[in-house]
Coordinates of C-alpha atoms in Angstrom, one line a residue:
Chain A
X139 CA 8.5 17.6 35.6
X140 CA 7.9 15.0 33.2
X141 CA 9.8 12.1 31.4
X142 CA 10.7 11.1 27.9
X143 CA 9.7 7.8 26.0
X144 CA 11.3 6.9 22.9
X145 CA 9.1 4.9 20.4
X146 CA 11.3 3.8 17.3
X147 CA 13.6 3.8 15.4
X148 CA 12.2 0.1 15.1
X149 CA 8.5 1.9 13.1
X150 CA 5.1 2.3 15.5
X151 CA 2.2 0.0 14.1
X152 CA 3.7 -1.0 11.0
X153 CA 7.6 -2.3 12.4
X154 CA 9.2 0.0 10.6
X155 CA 11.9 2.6 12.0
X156 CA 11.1 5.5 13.3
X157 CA 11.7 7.4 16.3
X158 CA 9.1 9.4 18.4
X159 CA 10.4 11.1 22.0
X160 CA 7.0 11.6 24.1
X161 CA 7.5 13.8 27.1
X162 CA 4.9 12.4 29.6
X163 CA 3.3 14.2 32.9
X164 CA 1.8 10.7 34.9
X165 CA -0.6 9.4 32.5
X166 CA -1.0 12.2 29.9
X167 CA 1.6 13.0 27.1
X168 CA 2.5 16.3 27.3
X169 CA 4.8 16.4 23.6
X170 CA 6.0 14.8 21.4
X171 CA 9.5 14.9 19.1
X172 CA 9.2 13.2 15.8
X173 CA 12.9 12.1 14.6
X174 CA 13.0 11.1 10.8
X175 CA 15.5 9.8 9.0
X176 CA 16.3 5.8 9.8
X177 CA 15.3 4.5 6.7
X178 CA 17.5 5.7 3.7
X179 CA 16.6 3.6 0.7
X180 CA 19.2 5.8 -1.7
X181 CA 16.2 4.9 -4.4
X182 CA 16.5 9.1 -5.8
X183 CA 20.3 8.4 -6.1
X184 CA 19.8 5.0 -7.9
X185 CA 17.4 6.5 -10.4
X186 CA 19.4 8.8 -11.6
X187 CA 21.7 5.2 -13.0
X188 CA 19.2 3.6 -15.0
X189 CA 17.3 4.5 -17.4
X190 CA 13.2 5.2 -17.4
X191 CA 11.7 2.1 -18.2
X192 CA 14.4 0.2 -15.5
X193 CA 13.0 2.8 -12.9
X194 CA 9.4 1.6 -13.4
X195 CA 10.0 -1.7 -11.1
X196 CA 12.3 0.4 -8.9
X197 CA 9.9 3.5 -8.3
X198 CA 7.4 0.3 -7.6
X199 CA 9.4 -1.1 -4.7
X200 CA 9.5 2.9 -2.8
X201 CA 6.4 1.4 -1.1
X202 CA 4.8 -1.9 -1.7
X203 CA 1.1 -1.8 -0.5
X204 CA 0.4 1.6 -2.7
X205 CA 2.7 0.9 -5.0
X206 CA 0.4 1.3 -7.9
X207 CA -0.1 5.0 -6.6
X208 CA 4.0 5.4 -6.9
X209 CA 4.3 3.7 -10.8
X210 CA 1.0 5.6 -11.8
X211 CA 2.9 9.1 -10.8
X212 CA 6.3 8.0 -12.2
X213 CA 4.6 7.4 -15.7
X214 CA 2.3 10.4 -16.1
X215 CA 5.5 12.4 -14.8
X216 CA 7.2 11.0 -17.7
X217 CA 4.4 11.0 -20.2
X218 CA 3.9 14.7 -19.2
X219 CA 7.6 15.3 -20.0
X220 CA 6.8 13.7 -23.4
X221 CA 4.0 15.8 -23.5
X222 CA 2.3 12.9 -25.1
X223 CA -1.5 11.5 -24.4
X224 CA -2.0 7.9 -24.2
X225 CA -5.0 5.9 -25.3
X226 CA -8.1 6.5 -23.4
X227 CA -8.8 2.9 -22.4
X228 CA -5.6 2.9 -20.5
X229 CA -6.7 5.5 -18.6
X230 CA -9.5 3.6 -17.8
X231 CA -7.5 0.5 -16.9
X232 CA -5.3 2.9 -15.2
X233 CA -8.1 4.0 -12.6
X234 CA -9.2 0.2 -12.0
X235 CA -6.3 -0.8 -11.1
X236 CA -5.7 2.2 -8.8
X237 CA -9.0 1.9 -6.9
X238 CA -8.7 -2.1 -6.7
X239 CA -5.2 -1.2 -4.8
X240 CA -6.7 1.3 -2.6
X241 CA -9.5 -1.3 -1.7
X242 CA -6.5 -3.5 -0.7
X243 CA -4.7 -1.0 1.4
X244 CA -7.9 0.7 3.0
X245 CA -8.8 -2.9 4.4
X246 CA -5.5 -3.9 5.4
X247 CA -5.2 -0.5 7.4
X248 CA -8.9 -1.2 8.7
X249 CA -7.4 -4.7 10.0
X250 CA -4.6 -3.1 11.5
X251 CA -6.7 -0.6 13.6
X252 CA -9.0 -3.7 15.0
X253 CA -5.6 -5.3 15.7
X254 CA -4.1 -2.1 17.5
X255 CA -7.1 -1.8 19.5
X256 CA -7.0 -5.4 20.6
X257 CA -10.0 -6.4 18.8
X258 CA -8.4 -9.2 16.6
X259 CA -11.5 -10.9 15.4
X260 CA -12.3 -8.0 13.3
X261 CA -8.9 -7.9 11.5
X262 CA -8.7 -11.5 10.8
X263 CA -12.3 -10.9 8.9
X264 CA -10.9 -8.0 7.1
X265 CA -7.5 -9.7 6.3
X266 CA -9.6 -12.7 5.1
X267 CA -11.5 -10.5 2.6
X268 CA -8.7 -8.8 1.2
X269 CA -7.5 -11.7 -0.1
X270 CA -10.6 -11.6 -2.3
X271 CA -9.0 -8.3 -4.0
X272 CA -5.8 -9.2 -3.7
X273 CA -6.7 -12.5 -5.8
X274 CA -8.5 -10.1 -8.3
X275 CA -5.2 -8.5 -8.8
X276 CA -3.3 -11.3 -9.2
X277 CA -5.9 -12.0 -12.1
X278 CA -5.3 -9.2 -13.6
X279 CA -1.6 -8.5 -13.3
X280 CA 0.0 -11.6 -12.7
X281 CA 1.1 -10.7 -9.2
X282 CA -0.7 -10.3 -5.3
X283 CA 1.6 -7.1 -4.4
X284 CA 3.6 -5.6 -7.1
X285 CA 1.7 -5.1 -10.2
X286 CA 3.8 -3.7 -12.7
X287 CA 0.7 -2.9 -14.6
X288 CA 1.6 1.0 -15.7
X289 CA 4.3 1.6 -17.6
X290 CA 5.2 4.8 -19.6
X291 CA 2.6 5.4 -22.3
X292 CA 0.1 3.4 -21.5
X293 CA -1.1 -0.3 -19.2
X294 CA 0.5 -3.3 -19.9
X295 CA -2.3 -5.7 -20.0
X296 CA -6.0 -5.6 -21.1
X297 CA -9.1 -6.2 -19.5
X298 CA -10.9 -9.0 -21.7
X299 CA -14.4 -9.9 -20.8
X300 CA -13.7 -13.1 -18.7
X301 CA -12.0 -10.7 -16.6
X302 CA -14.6 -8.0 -16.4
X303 CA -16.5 -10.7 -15.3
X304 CA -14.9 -11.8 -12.5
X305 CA -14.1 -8.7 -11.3
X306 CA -17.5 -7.5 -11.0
X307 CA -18.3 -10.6 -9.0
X308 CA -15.6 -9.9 -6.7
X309 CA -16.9 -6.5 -6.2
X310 CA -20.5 -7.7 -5.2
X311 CA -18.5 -9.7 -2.4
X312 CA -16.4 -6.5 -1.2
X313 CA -19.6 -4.8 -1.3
X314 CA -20.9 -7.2 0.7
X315 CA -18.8 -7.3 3.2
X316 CA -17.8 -3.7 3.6
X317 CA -21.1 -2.4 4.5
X318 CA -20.8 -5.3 7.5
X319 CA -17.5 -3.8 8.3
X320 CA -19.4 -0.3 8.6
X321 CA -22.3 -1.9 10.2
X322 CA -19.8 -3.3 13.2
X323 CA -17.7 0.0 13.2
X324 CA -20.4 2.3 13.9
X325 CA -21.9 -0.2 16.6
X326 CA -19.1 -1.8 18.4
X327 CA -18.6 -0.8 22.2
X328 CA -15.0 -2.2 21.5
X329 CA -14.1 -0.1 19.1
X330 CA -16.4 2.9 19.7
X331 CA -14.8 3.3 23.2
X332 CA -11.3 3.3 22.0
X333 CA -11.3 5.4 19.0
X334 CA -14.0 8.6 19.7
X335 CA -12.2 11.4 20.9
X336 CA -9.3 10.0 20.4
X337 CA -6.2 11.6 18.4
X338 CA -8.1 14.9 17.5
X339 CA -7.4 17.0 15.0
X340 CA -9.0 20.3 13.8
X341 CA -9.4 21.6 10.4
X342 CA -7.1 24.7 11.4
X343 CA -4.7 22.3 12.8
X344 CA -4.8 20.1 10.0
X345 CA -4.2 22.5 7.3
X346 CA -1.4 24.6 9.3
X347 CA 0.5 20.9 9.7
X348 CA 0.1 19.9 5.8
X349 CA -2.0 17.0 6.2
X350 CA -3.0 14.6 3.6
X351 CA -5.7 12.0 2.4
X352 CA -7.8 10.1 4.9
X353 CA -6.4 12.2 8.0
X354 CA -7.2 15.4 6.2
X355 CA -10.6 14.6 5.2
X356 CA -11.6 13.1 8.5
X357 CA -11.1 16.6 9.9
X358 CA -13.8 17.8 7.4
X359 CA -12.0 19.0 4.8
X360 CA -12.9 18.5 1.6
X361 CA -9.7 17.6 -0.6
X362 CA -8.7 14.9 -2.9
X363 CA -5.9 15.3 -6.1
X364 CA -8.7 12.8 -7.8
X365 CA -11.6 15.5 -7.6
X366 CA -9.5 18.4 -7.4
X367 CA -7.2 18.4 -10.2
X368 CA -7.8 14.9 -11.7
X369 CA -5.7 12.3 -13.6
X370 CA -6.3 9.2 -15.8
X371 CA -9.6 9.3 -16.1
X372 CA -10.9 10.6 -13.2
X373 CA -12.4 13.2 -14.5
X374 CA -15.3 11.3 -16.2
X375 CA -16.0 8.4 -13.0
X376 CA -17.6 10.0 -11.1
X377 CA -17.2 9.4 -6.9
X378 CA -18.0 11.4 -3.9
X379 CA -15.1 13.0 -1.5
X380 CA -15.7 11.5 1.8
X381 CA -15.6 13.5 4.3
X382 CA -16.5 13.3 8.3
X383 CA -16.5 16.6 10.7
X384 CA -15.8 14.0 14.2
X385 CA -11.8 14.8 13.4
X386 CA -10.7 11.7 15.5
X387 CA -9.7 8.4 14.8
X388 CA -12.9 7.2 14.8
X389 CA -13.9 10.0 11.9
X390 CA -10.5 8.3 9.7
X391 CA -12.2 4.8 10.0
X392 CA -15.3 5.6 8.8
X393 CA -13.2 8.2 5.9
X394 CA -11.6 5.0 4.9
X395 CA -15.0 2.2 5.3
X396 CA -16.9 4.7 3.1
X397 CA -13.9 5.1 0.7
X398 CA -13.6 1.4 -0.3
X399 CA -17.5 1.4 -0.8
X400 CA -16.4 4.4 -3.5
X401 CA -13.7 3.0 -5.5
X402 CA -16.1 -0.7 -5.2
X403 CA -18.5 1.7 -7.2
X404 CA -16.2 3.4 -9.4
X405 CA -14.1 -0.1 -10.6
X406 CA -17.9 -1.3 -11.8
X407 CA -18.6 2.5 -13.4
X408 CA -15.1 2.0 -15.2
X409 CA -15.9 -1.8 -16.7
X410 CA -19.0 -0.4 -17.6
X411 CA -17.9 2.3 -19.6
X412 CA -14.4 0.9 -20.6
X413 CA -14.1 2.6 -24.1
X414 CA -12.1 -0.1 -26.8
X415 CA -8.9 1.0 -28.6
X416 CA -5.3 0.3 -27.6
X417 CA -3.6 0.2 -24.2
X418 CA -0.6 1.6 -25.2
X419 CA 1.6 3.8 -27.6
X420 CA 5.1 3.3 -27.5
X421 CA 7.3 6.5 -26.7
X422 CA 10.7 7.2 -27.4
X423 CA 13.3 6.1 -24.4
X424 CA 14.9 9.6 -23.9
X425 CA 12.2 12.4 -23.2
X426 CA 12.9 15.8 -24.2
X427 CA 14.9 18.1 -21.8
X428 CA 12.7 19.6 -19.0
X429 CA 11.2 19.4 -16.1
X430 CA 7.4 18.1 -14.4
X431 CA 6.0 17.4 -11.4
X432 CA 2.9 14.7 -11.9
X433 CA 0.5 14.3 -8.3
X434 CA -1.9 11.1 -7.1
X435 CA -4.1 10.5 -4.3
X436 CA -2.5 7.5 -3.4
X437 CA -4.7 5.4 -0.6
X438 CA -2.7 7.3 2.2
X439 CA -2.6 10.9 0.6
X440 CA -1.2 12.9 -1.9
X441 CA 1.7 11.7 -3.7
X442 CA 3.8 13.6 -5.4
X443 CA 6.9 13.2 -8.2
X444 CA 9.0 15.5 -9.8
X445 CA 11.5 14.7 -12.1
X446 CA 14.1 17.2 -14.3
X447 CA 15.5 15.6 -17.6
X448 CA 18.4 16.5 -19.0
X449 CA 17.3 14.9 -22.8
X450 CA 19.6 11.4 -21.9
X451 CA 17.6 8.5 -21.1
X452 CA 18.4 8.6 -17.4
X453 CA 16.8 11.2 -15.1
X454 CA 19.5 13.8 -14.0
X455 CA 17.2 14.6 -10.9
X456 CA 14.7 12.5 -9.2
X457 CA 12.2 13.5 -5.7
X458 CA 10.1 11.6 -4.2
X459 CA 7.4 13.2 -1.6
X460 CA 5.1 9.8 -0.3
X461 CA 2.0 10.5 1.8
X462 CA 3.2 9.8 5.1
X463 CA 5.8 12.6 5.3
X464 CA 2.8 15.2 5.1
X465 CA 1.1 13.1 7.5
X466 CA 4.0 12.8 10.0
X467 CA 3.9 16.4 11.4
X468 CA 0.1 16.7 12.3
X469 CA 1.0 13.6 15.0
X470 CA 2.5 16.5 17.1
X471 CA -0.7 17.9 17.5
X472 CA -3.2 15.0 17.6
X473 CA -0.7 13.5 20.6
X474 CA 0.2 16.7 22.9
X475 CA -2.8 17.3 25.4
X476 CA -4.2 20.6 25.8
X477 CA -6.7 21.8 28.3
X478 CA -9.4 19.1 28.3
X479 CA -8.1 17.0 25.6
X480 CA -5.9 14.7 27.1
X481 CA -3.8 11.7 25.6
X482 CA -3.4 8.7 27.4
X483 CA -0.2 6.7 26.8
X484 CA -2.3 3.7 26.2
X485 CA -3.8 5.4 23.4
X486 CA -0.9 6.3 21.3
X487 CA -0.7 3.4 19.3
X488 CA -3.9 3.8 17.8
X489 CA -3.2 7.4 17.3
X490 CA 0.0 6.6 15.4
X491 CA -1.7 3.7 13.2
X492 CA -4.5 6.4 12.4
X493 CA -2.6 7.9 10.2
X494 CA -1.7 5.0 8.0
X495 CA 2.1 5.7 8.3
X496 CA 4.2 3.8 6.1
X497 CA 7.6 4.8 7.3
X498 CA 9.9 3.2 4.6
X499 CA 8.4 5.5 2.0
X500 CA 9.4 7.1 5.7
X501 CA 11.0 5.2 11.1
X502 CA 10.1 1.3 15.6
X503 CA 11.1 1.7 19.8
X504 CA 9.8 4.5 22.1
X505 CA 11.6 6.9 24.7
X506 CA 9.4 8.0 27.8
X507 CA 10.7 11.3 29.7
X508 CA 8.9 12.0 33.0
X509 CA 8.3 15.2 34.2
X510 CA 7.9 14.2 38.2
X511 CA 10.1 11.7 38.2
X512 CA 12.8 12.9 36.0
X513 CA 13.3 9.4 34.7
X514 CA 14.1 8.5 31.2
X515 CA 12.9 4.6 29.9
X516 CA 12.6 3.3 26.7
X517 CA 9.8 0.4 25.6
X518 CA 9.7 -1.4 22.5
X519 CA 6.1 -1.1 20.2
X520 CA 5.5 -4.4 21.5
X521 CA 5.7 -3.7 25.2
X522 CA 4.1 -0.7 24.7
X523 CA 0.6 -2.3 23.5
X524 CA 0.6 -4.8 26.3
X525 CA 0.5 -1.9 28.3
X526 CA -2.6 -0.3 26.2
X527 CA -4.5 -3.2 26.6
X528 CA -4.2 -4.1 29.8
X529 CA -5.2 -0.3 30.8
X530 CA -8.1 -0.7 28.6
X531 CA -8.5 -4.3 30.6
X532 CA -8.5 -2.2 34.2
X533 CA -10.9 0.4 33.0
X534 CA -13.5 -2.1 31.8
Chain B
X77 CA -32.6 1.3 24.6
X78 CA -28.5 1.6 24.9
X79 CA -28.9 -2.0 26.2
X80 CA -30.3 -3.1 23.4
X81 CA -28.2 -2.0 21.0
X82 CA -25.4 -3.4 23.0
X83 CA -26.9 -6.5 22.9
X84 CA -27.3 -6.8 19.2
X85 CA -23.5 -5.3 18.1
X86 CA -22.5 -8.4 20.7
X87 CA -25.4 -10.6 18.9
X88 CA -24.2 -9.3 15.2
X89 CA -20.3 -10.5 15.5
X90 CA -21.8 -13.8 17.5
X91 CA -23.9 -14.7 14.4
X92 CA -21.1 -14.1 12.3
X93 CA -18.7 -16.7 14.1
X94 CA -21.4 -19.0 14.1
X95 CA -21.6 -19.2 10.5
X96 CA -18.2 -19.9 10.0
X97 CA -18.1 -22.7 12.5
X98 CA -20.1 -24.9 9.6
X99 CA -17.9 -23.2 6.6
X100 CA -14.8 -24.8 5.5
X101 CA -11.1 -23.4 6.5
X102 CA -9.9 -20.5 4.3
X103 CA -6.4 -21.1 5.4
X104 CA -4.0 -23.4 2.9
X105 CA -1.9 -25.4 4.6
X106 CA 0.6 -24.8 1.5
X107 CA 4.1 -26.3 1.8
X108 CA 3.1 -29.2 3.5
X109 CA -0.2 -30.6 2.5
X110 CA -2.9 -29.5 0.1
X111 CA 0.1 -28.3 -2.5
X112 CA -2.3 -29.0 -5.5
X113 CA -4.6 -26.3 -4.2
X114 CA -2.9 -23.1 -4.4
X115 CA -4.5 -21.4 -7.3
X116 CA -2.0 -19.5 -9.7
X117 CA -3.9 -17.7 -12.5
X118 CA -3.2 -17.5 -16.4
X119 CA -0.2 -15.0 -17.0
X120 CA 1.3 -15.6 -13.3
X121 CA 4.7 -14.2 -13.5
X122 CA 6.8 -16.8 -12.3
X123 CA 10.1 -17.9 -13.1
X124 CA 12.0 -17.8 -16.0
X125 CA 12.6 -19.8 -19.2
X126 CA 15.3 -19.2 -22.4
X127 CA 15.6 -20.4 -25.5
X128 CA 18.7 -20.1 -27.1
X129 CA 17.9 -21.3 -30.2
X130 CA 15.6 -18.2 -30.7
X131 CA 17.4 -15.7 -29.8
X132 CA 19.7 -13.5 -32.2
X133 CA 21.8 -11.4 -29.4
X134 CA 20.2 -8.3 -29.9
X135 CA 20.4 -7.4 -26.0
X136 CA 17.0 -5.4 -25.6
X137 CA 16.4 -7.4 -22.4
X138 CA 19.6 -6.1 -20.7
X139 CA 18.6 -3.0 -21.8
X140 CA 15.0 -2.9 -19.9
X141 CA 16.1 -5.0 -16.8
X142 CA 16.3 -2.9 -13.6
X143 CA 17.8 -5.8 -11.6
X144 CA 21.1 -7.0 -13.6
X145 CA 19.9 -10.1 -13.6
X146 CA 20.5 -10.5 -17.4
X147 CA 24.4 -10.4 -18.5
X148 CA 25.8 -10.3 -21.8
X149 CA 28.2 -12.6 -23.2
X150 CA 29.9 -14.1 -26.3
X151 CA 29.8 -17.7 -26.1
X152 CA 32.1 -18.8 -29.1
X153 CA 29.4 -18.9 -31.8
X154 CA 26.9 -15.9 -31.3
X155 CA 26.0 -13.1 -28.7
X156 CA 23.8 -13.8 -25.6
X157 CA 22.5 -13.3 -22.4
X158 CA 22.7 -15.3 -19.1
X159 CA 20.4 -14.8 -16.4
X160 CA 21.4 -14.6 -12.4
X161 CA 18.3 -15.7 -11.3
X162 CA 18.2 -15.1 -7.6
X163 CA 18.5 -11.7 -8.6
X164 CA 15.5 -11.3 -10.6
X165 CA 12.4 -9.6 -9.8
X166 CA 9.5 -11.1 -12.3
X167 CA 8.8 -7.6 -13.8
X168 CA 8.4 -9.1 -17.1
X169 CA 9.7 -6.3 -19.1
X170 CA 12.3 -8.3 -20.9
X171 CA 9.6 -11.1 -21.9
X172 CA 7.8 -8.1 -23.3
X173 CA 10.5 -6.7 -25.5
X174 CA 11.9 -9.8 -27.0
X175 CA 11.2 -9.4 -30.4
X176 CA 11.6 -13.5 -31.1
X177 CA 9.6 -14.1 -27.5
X178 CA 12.9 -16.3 -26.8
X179 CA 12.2 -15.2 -23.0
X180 CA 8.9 -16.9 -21.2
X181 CA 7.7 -16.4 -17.7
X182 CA 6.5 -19.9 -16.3
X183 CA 3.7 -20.3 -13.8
X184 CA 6.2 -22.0 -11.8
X185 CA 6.6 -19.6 -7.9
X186 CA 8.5 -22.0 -6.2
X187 CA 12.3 -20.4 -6.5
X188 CA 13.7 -20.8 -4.0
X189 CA 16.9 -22.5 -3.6
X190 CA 20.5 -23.3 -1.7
X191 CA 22.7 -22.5 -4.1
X192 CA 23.0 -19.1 -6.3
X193 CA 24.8 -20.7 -9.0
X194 CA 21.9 -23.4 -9.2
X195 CA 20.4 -20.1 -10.7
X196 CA 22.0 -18.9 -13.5
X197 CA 20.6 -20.0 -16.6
X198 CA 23.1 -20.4 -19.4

């Protein structure tokens, strides 16, 4: 016997819709249902009525913290279809700006984690500092959140020294207080207690359900679109893929600690080596007729665009595959307990936030089923962390 | 020797909130007091400005904008555009293709307002 709990369609972690059916024996969940579909944004559909450059801001708004990861893809997909090169500096540009946005959303996720777990000091700290990157982006684009920096053939603005400046000293503060971050992660009973062991996932697993980014790499494997096949220019900054073999929540912290501390190094390796020239070559506004699919790591996973042109300057056929969808399906098996792994109720939250999800590039309540019982209930996300908190409260 | 290092993760975040008892408040209290101190950088893309005198009706910024906020019309003496405000998004594409820069984006963020039609700029 066991009983069902609904989680969604109002999203888990991030209020967004989604719905999850756990089926739960006692304490332990014993599956899990993942329902997609709540959130239809009709974005493909709309593309295919404007033209390319109106899609830039539109492609922007399919999610707003990696929204730089979502333009940069739209205009390489474009450029590719051009089959045009653009200047190398806005390249360069290109990866700054990509790496200062995945410093933003790689803190804000470490925030949310501290918050899921109940430990709210540490994501007020976190969500202080961002602001330090998000100011720097602000500086540099002329907005906090949607930058509008890329456009097709090239950047939009240049880096002038003032800038360069400033940036680099915003870096040494990141720095700074990143390696505290890491310093607290690793030695924190708090968090130490609720995220080893927790949401495990093997490299088998892993790769059989398609995951992405962080989640993949935290199970040890070694993949990353910006090492692997790389864009912009990638392929001269050089970085290390992060990896970590614990496969548990714990293991996609640490992947996303020692990630910021990379792109911190890569954004100075880039102003270093900035070559001078133009940011940008003007292409015509109807690409020739064909088709291309562009990738990105965005700061969740890989991201991935494909467009089909019919030689008009509106895209006949627009797709859209964000991170979180290839993320989605390894939940199954990180929250269904199996011989001596067990998941606790308490601990799906955590489990669910792991992964980043970012439901409106994908769904918010929860539906219990109970085995013994044969009793079906539905909590909220809301009600459902009170309850993980005061279990973790009991247990202390 | 676990002991210890319990102590000292307890000891490193107590340090830490020490230190900021003596630092000063990072929080702005924005719409009611301290106004003056919200920091808005050099090429902030804020709202809107036209000038009509400038422009010569040539429509390349209803042709970039992915909002409709810019509409097309014939006023009596020339060709022009109009602007729905509430609808726009501060992309900045049309201040970019304006071949007589007749289209600025202020500094100014505060846009917010009662009445839609309190937005259109004719």
């Amino acid at each position: 016997m066991s009983f069902n709990i609904p989680i969604g369609p109002q999203h888990p972690a991030l209020k967004e819709p989604e719905n999850f059916t756990f089926t739960v024996d006692g304490e332990y969940v014993v599956g899990v249902k993942v329902r997609i579909g709540y959130m239809h944004k009709g974005i493909e559909k709309l593309m295919e009525s404007k033209n390319y450059i109106q899609n830039i801001p539109l492609v922007e708004r399919i999610c707003g913290i990696c929204n730089v990861a979502h333009t940069l893809c739209y205009c390489q997909n474009i450029e590719y279809l051009h089959g045009k090169e653009i200047p190398r500096r806005a390249e360069f540009i290109r990866v700054i700006i990509e790496e200062l946005n995945r410093i933003h959303s790689h803190l804000l996720w470490i925030g949310i984690v501290a918050h899921e777990v109940g430990f709210d000091t540490f994501f007020m700290y976190t969500w202080r500092d961002r602001e330090v990157v998000m100011d720097l982006i602000e500086l540099l684009t002329g907005n906090r959140v949607s930058t509008a920096l890329n456009t097709i053939g090239g950047v939009r603005r240049n880096i002038d020294n003032d800038k360069a400046y400033r940036l680099k000293k915003g870096m040494e503060i990141l720095e700074r207080r990143t390696k505290y971050y890491k310093q607290i992660a690793t030695a924190e009973p708090t968090l130490l207690t609720r995220l080893k062991g927790v949401g495990i996932l093997t490299p088998k697993e892993a790769i059989k359900w398609s995951a992405v980014g962080p989640t993949l790499r935290a199970s040890g494997i070694k993949s990353d679109v910006r090492a692997d096949d790389p864009y912009a220019a990638h392929d001269e900054v050089p970085f290390n893929v992060i990896t970590y073999d614990s496969c548990d929540v714990f293991g996609r912290l640490m992947v996303r600690i020692d990630e910021t501390l990379e792109s911190i190094d890569m954004v100075r390796h880039c102003l270093d080596h900035i070559p001078s020239g133009p940011i940008r070559i003007r292409l015509p506004n109807a690409p020739p007729k064909g088709e291309s699919i562009s990738r990105v790591e965005a700061p969740r996973g890989e991201d991935i665009h494909y467009v089909k042109s019919n030689g008009s300057d509106k895209p006949e056929r627009y797709k859209v595959r964000a991170p979180t969808l290839g993320n989605l399906l390894s939940l199954i098996e990180m929250l269904t307990s199996k011989g001596e792994y067990v998941v606790h109720i308490a601990d799906i939250p955590v489990v669910l936030a792991g992964i980043d999800p970012c439901m409106c590039c994908m769904d918010r309540s929860i539906k219990f089923i109970d085995l013994r019982k044969e009793k079906v209930w539905t909590w909220t996300w809301d009600r459902l962390k009170k309850y993980s908190k005061e279990v973790h409260e009991k247990s202390k | 020797m676990k002991k210890v290092n319990e102590v000292n993760s307890y000891m490193a975040m107590t340090f830490e909130a020490l230190r900021h008892i003596l630092k000063k408040r990072a929080t702005i209290l924005y719409p009611f007091k301290e106004r003056e101190k919200v920091h808005v950088p050099k090429g902030f893309r804020g709202e809107l400005v036209f000038y009509l005198d400038k422009c010569i009706g040539c429509a390349s910024c209803f042709k970039v904008c992915p909002s409709e906020t810019i509409e097309i019309i014939y006023d009596g003496q020339k060709r022009r555009p109009i602007f729905y405000l509430d609808r726009c998004t501060r992309c900045q594409q049309c201040e970019e293709i304006c071949p007589t820069h007749a289209i600025e984006l202020t500094d100014n963020f505060e846009t917010v307002g009662f009445d839609r039609k309190e937005k259109i700029v004719k």
